[in-house]
Amino acid sequence: MNVFGTIDRPTTHDPKKQDPTMHRPTAELFGPEAPTRDAFSAIASRQNRNLEMQLIPEALARAHMHERLREAESERRATRLAAARRMQRRAERASMRARRALAMAVMH
């Protein structure tokens, strides 16, 4: 069974809604001269391999998007950290000005 599904064929657990080409072939698909069990295995293996090959670009795109999202989140964290450091320096400068002003007021 297809574990991941695709956009065109999402994974479903309802047997009535499953696409017969995505699963093991049955004798009904082949008529009276149905292949042997070994032939079924070979056909199923080929279909799974073909399906896996078709899903490779989708898996690569999913991995690429995951990496891009991780990079974006990292960049957002770095931006927030830089802004926090700027605000901290600004607050320290304001604090120093306030101390100097208080010292001047006390000295006069």
CSV table of N, CA and C in Angstrom, one decimal:
chain,number,residue,atom,x,y,z
A,1,MET,N,0.8,-1.2,0.0
A,1,MET,CA,0.0,0.0,0.0
A,1,MET,C,0.9,1.2,0.0
A,2,ASN,N,0.4,2.3,-0.7
A,2,ASN,CA,1.1,3.5,-0.7
A,2,ASN,C,1.0,4.2,0.6
A,3,VAL,N,2.2,4.5,1.3
A,3,VAL,CA,2.2,5.0,2.6
A,3,VAL,C,2.0,6.5,2.6
A,4,PHE,N,2.6,7.2,1.5
A,4,PHE,CA,2.6,8.6,1.5
A,4,PHE,C,1.4,9.3,0.8
A,5,GLY,N,1.0,8.6,-0.3
A,5,GLY,CA,0.0,9.2,-1.2
A,5,GLY,C,0.6,10.3,-2.0
A,6,THR,N,-0.2,10.8,-2.9
A,6,THR,CA,0.2,12.0,-3.7
A,6,THR,C,-0.9,13.0,-3.7
A,7,ILE,N,-0.6,14.1,-4.4
A,7,ILE,CA,-1.7,15.1,-4.5
A,7,ILE,C,-2.9,14.6,-5.3
A,8,ASP,N,-2.5,13.9,-6.4
A,8,ASP,CA,-3.6,13.3,-7.2
A,8,ASP,C,-4.3,12.2,-6.6
A,9,ARG,N,-3.6,11.4,-5.8
A,9,ARG,CA,-4.1,10.2,-5.2
A,9,ARG,C,-3.7,10.1,-3.7
A,10,PRO,N,-4.5,10.9,-2.9
A,10,PRO,CA,-4.1,10.9,-1.4
A,10,PRO,C,-4.4,9.5,-0.8
A,11,THR,N,-3.6,9.2,0.2
A,11,THR,CA,-3.8,7.9,0.9
A,11,THR,C,-5.2,7.8,1.5
A,12,THR,N,-5.8,6.6,1.3
A,12,THR,CA,-7.1,6.4,2.0
A,12,THR,C,-7.1,5.0,2.5
A,13,HIS,N,-7.9,4.8,3.6
A,13,HIS,CA,-8.0,3.5,4.2
A,13,HIS,C,-9.3,2.8,3.8
A,14,ASP,N,-10.1,3.5,3.1
A,14,ASP,CA,-11.4,2.9,2.6
A,14,ASP,C,-11.2,2.1,1.4
A,15,PRO,N,-11.4,0.8,1.4
A,15,PRO,CA,-11.2,-0.1,0.3
A,15,PRO,C,-12.0,0.3,-1.0
A,16,LYS,N,-13.2,0.9,-0.8
A,16,LYS,CA,-14.0,1.2,-1.9
A,16,LYS,C,-13.4,2.4,-2.7
A,17,LYS,N,-12.6,3.3,-2.0
A,17,LYS,CA,-12.1,4.5,-2.6
A,17,LYS,C,-10.7,4.3,-3.1
A,18,GLN,N,-10.1,3.1,-2.9
A,18,GLN,CA,-8.7,2.9,-3.3
A,18,GLN,C,-8.6,2.7,-4.8
A,19,ASP,N,-7.5,3.2,-5.3
A,19,ASP,CA,-7.3,3.0,-6.8
A,19,ASP,C,-6.7,1.6,-7.0
A,20,PRO,N,-7.3,0.8,-7.8
A,20,PRO,CA,-6.8,-0.5,-8.0
A,20,PRO,C,-5.4,-0.6,-8.6
A,21,THR,N,-5.0,0.4,-9.4
A,21,THR,CA,-3.7,0.4,-10.0
A,21,THR,C,-2.6,0.6,-8.9
A,22,MET,N,-3.0,1.1,-7.7
A,22,MET,CA,-2.0,1.4,-6.7
A,22,MET,C,-1.7,0.2,-5.8
A,23,HIS,N,-2.4,-0.9,-6.0
A,23,HIS,CA,-2.3,-2.0,-5.1
A,23,HIS,C,-2.0,-3.3,-5.9
A,24,ARG,N,-2.0,-4.4,-5.3
A,24,ARG,CA,-1.7,-5.7,-5.9
A,24,ARG,C,-2.7,-6.0,-7.0
A,25,PRO,N,-2.2,-6.5,-8.1
A,25,PRO,CA,-3.1,-6.8,-9.2
A,25,PRO,C,-3.9,-8.1,-8.8
A,26,THR,N,-5.1,-8.1,-9.3
A,26,THR,CA,-6.0,-9.3,-9.1
A,26,THR,C,-6.3,-10.0,-10.4
A,27,ALA,N,-6.9,-11.2,-10.3
A,27,ALA,CA,-7.2,-12.0,-11.5
A,27,ALA,C,-8.3,-11.2,-12.3
A,28,GLU,N,-9.1,-10.4,-11.6
A,28,GLU,CA,-10.2,-9.7,-12.4
A,28,GLU,C,-9.6,-8.8,-13.4
A,29,LEU,N,-8.4,-8.3,-13.1
A,29,LEU,CA,-7.8,-7.3,-14.1
A,29,LEU,C,-7.3,-8.0,-15.3
A,30,PHE,N,-7.0,-9.4,-15.2
A,30,PHE,CA,-6.4,-10.1,-16.3
A,30,PHE,C,-7.3,-11.0,-17.1
A,31,GLY,N,-8.5,-11.3,-16.6
A,31,GLY,CA,-9.4,-12.2,-17.3
A,31,GLY,C,-9.1,-13.6,-17.0
A,32,PRO,N,-9.5,-14.5,-17.9
A,32,PRO,CA,-9.4,-16.0,-17.6
A,32,PRO,C,-7.9,-16.5,-17.6
A,33,GLU,N,-7.0,-15.9,-18.4
A,33,GLU,CA,-5.6,-16.3,-18.3
A,33,GLU,C,-4.8,-15.5,-17.3
A,34,ALA,N,-5.3,-15.6,-16.1
A,34,ALA,CA,-4.6,-14.8,-15.0
A,34,ALA,C,-3.2,-15.3,-14.8
A,35,PRO,N,-2.3,-14.4,-14.5
A,35,PRO,CA,-0.9,-14.9,-14.3
A,35,PRO,C,-0.8,-15.6,-13.0
A,36,THR,N,0.3,-16.3,-12.8
A,36,THR,CA,0.6,-17.1,-11.6
A,36,THR,C,0.9,-16.2,-10.4
A,37,ARG,N,1.0,-16.7,-9.3
A,37,ARG,CA,1.3,-15.9,-8.1
A,37,ARG,C,2.7,-15.2,-8.2
A,38,ASP,N,3.7,-15.9,-8.8
A,38,ASP,CA,5.0,-15.3,-9.0
A,38,ASP,C,4.9,-14.1,-10.0
A,39,ALA,N,4.0,-14.3,-11.0
A,39,ALA,CA,3.8,-13.2,-12.0
A,39,ALA,C,3.1,-12.0,-11.2
A,40,PHE,N,2.2,-12.3,-10.3
A,40,PHE,CA,1.5,-11.2,-9.5
A,40,PHE,C,2.6,-10.5,-8.7
A,41,SER,N,3.5,-11.2,-8.1
A,41,SER,CA,4.6,-10.6,-7.3
A,41,SER,C,5.4,-9.7,-8.2
A,42,ALA,N,5.8,-10.2,-9.4
A,42,ALA,CA,6.6,-9.4,-10.3
A,42,ALA,C,5.9,-8.2,-10.7
A,43,ILE,N,4.6,-8.3,-11.1
A,43,ILE,CA,3.8,-7.1,-11.5
A,43,ILE,C,3.7,-6.1,-10.3
A,44,ALA,N,3.4,-6.6,-9.2
A,44,ALA,CA,3.2,-5.8,-8.0
A,44,ALA,C,4.5,-5.1,-7.7
A,45,SER,N,5.6,-5.8,-7.8
A,45,SER,CA,7.0,-5.2,-7.5
A,45,SER,C,7.2,-4.1,-8.6
A,46,ARG,N,7.0,-4.4,-9.8
A,46,ARG,CA,7.2,-3.4,-10.9
A,46,ARG,C,6.3,-2.1,-10.6
A,47,GLN,N,5.0,-2.4,-10.3
A,47,GLN,CA,4.1,-1.3,-10.0
A,47,GLN,C,4.6,-0.4,-8.8
A,48,ASN,N,5.1,-1.1,-7.8
A,48,ASN,CA,5.6,-0.4,-6.6
A,48,ASN,C,6.8,0.4,-7.0
A,49,ARG,N,7.7,-0.2,-7.7
A,49,ARG,CA,8.9,0.4,-8.1
A,49,ARG,C,8.6,1.7,-9.0
A,50,ASN,N,7.6,1.5,-9.9
A,50,ASN,CA,7.2,2.6,-10.8
A,50,ASN,C,6.6,3.7,-9.9
A,51,LEU,N,5.8,3.3,-9.0
A,51,LEU,CA,5.1,4.3,-8.1
A,51,LEU,C,6.2,5.0,-7.3
A,52,GLU,N,7.1,4.3,-6.7
A,52,GLU,CA,8.2,4.9,-6.0
A,52,GLU,C,9.0,5.9,-6.8
A,53,MET,N,9.3,5.5,-8.1
A,53,MET,CA,10.0,6.4,-9.0
A,53,MET,C,9.2,7.7,-9.2
A,54,GLN,N,7.9,7.5,-9.4
A,54,GLN,CA,7.1,8.7,-9.6
A,54,GLN,C,7.0,9.6,-8.4
A,55,LEU,N,7.2,9.0,-7.2
A,55,LEU,CA,7.1,9.8,-6.0
A,55,LEU,C,8.4,10.5,-5.6
A,56,ILE,N,9.5,10.1,-6.2
A,56,ILE,CA,10.8,10.7,-5.9
A,56,ILE,C,10.8,12.2,-6.0
A,57,PRO,N,10.4,12.8,-7.1
A,57,PRO,CA,10.4,14.3,-7.2
A,57,PRO,C,9.5,14.9,-6.1
A,58,GLU,N,8.4,14.3,-5.7
A,58,GLU,CA,7.6,14.8,-4.7
A,58,GLU,C,8.3,14.7,-3.3
A,59,ALA,N,9.0,13.6,-3.1
A,59,ALA,CA,9.7,13.5,-1.8
A,59,ALA,C,10.9,14.5,-1.8
A,60,LEU,N,11.5,14.7,-2.9
A,60,LEU,CA,12.6,15.7,-3.0
A,60,LEU,C,12.0,17.1,-2.7
A,61,ALA,N,10.9,17.4,-3.3
A,61,ALA,CA,10.3,18.7,-3.1
A,61,ALA,C,9.9,18.9,-1.7
A,62,ARG,N,9.4,17.9,-1.1
A,62,ARG,CA,9.0,17.9,0.4
A,62,ARG,C,10.2,18.2,1.2
A,63,ALA,N,11.3,17.5,1.0
A,63,ALA,CA,12.5,17.7,1.7
A,63,ALA,C,13.1,19.1,1.5
A,64,HIS,N,13.0,19.6,0.3
A,64,HIS,CA,13.5,20.9,0.0
A,64,HIS,C,12.7,22.0,0.7
A,65,MET,N,11.4,21.8,0.7
A,65,MET,CA,10.5,22.8,1.4
A,65,MET,C,10.8,22.7,2.9
A,66,HIS,N,11.0,21.5,3.5
A,66,HIS,CA,11.3,21.4,4.9
A,66,HIS,C,12.5,22.1,5.2
A,67,GLU,N,13.6,22.0,4.4
A,67,GLU,CA,14.8,22.6,4.6
A,67,GLU,C,14.7,24.2,4.5
A,68,ARG,N,13.9,24.6,3.5
A,68,ARG,CA,13.7,26.1,3.4
A,68,ARG,C,12.9,26.6,4.6
A,69,LEU,N,11.9,25.9,5.1
A,69,LEU,CA,11.2,26.3,6.3
A,69,LEU,C,12.1,26.4,7.5
A,70,ARG,N,13.0,25.4,7.6
A,70,ARG,CA,14.0,25.4,8.7
A,70,ARG,C,14.9,26.6,8.6
A,71,GLU,N,15.4,26.9,7.4
A,71,GLU,CA,16.2,28.1,7.2
A,71,GLU,C,15.5,29.4,7.5
A,72,ALA,N,14.2,29.5,7.1
A,72,ALA,CA,13.5,30.7,7.4
A,72,ALA,C,13.3,30.9,8.9
A,73,GLU,N,13.0,29.8,9.6
A,73,GLU,CA,12.8,29.9,11.0
A,73,GLU,C,14.1,30.3,11.7
A,74,SER,N,15.2,29.8,11.3
A,74,SER,CA,16.5,30.1,11.8
A,74,SER,C,16.8,31.6,11.6
A,75,GLU,N,16.5,32.1,10.4
A,75,GLU,CA,16.7,33.5,10.0
A,75,GLU,C,15.8,34.4,10.9
A,76,ARG,N,14.6,34.0,11.1
A,76,ARG,CA,13.7,34.8,12.0
A,76,ARG,C,14.2,34.9,13.4
A,77,ARG,N,14.7,33.7,13.9
A,77,ARG,CA,15.3,33.7,15.3
A,77,ARG,C,16.5,34.7,15.3
A,78,ALA,N,17.4,34.6,14.3
A,78,ALA,CA,18.6,35.5,14.3
A,78,ALA,C,18.1,37.0,14.2
A,79,THR,N,17.1,37.3,13.4
A,79,THR,CA,16.6,38.7,13.3
A,79,THR,C,16.1,39.2,14.7
A,80,ARG,N,15.3,38.3,15.3
A,80,ARG,CA,14.7,38.7,16.7
A,80,ARG,C,15.9,38.9,17.7
A,81,LEU,N,16.9,38.0,17.6
A,81,LEU,CA,18.0,38.2,18.5
A,81,LEU,C,18.7,39.5,18.3
A,82,ALA,N,19.0,39.8,17.0
A,82,ALA,CA,19.7,41.1,16.7
A,82,ALA,C,18.9,42.3,17.2
A,83,ALA,N,17.5,42.2,17.0
A,83,ALA,CA,16.7,43.3,17.4
A,83,ALA,C,16.7,43.4,19.0
A,84,ALA,N,16.7,42.3,19.7
A,84,ALA,CA,16.7,42.3,21.1
A,84,ALA,C,18.0,42.9,21.6
A,85,ARG,N,19.1,42.6,21.0
A,85,ARG,CA,20.4,43.1,21.4
A,85,ARG,C,20.5,44.6,21.1
A,86,ARG,N,19.9,45.1,20.0
A,86,ARG,CA,19.8,46.5,19.7
A,86,ARG,C,19.0,47.3,20.8
A,87,MET,N,17.9,46.7,21.2
A,87,MET,CA,17.0,47.3,22.2
A,87,MET,C,17.7,47.3,23.5
A,88,GLN,N,18.5,46.2,23.8
A,88,GLN,CA,19.2,46.2,25.1
A,88,GLN,C,20.3,47.3,25.2
A,89,ARG,N,21.0,47.5,24.1
A,89,ARG,CA,22.0,48.5,24.0
A,89,ARG,C,21.4,49.9,24.2
A,90,ARG,N,20.3,50.1,23.5
A,90,ARG,CA,19.6,51.4,23.6
A,90,ARG,C,19.1,51.6,25.1
A,91,ALA,N,18.6,50.6,25.7
A,91,ALA,CA,18.2,50.7,27.1
A,91,ALA,C,19.3,51.0,28.0
A,92,GLU,N,20.5,50.4,27.8
A,92,GLU,CA,21.7,50.6,28.6
A,92,GLU,C,22.1,52.1,28.4
A,93,ARG,N,22.1,52.6,27.2
A,93,ARG,CA,22.5,54.0,26.9
A,93,ARG,C,21.5,54.9,27.7
A,94,ALA,N,20.2,54.7,27.6
A,94,ALA,CA,19.2,55.5,28.3
A,94,ALA,C,19.5,55.5,29.8
A,95,SER,N,19.8,54.3,30.3
A,95,SER,CA,20.1,54.1,31.7
A,95,SER,C,21.3,55.0,32.1
A,96,MET,N,22.3,54.9,31.3
A,96,MET,CA,23.6,55.7,31.6
A,96,MET,C,23.2,57.2,31.6
A,97,ARG,N,22.4,57.7,30.6
A,97,ARG,CA,22.1,59.1,30.6
A,97,ARG,C,21.3,59.5,31.8
A,98,ALA,N,20.4,58.6,32.2
A,98,ALA,CA,19.6,58.9,33.4
A,98,ALA,C,20.5,59.0,34.7
A,99,ARG,N,21.4,58.1,34.8
A,99,ARG,CA,22.4,58.1,35.9
A,99,ARG,C,23.2,59.4,35.9
A,100,ARG,N,23.7,59.8,34.7
A,100,ARG,CA,24.5,61.0,34.6
A,100,ARG,C,23.6,62.2,35.0
A,101,ALA,N,22.4,62.2,34.5
A,101,ALA,CA,21.5,63.4,34.8
A,101,ALA,C,21.2,63.4,36.3
A,102,LEU,N,21.0,62.3,36.9
A,102,LEU,CA,20.8,62.2,38.4
A,102,LEU,C,22.0,62.7,39.1
A,103,ALA,N,23.2,62.2,38.7
A,103,ALA,CA,24.4,62.7,39.4
A,103,ALA,C,24.6,64.1,39.3
A,104,MET,N,24.3,64.7,38.1
A,104,MET,CA,24.5,66.2,37.9
A,104,MET,C,23.5,66.9,38.8
A,105,ALA,N,22.3,66.4,38.9
A,105,ALA,CA,21.3,67.1,39.7
A,105,ALA,C,21.7,67.0,41.2
A,106,VAL,N,22.2,65.9,41.7
A,106,VAL,CA,22.6,65.8,43.1
A,106,VAL,C,23.8,66.7,43.3
A,107,MET,N,24.8,66.8,42.4
A,107,MET,CA,26.0,67.6,42.6
A,107,MET,C,25.7,69.1,42.7
A,108,HIS,N,24.6,69.6,42.0
A,108,HIS,CA,24.3,71.0,42.0
A,108,HIS,C,23.5,71.4,43.2
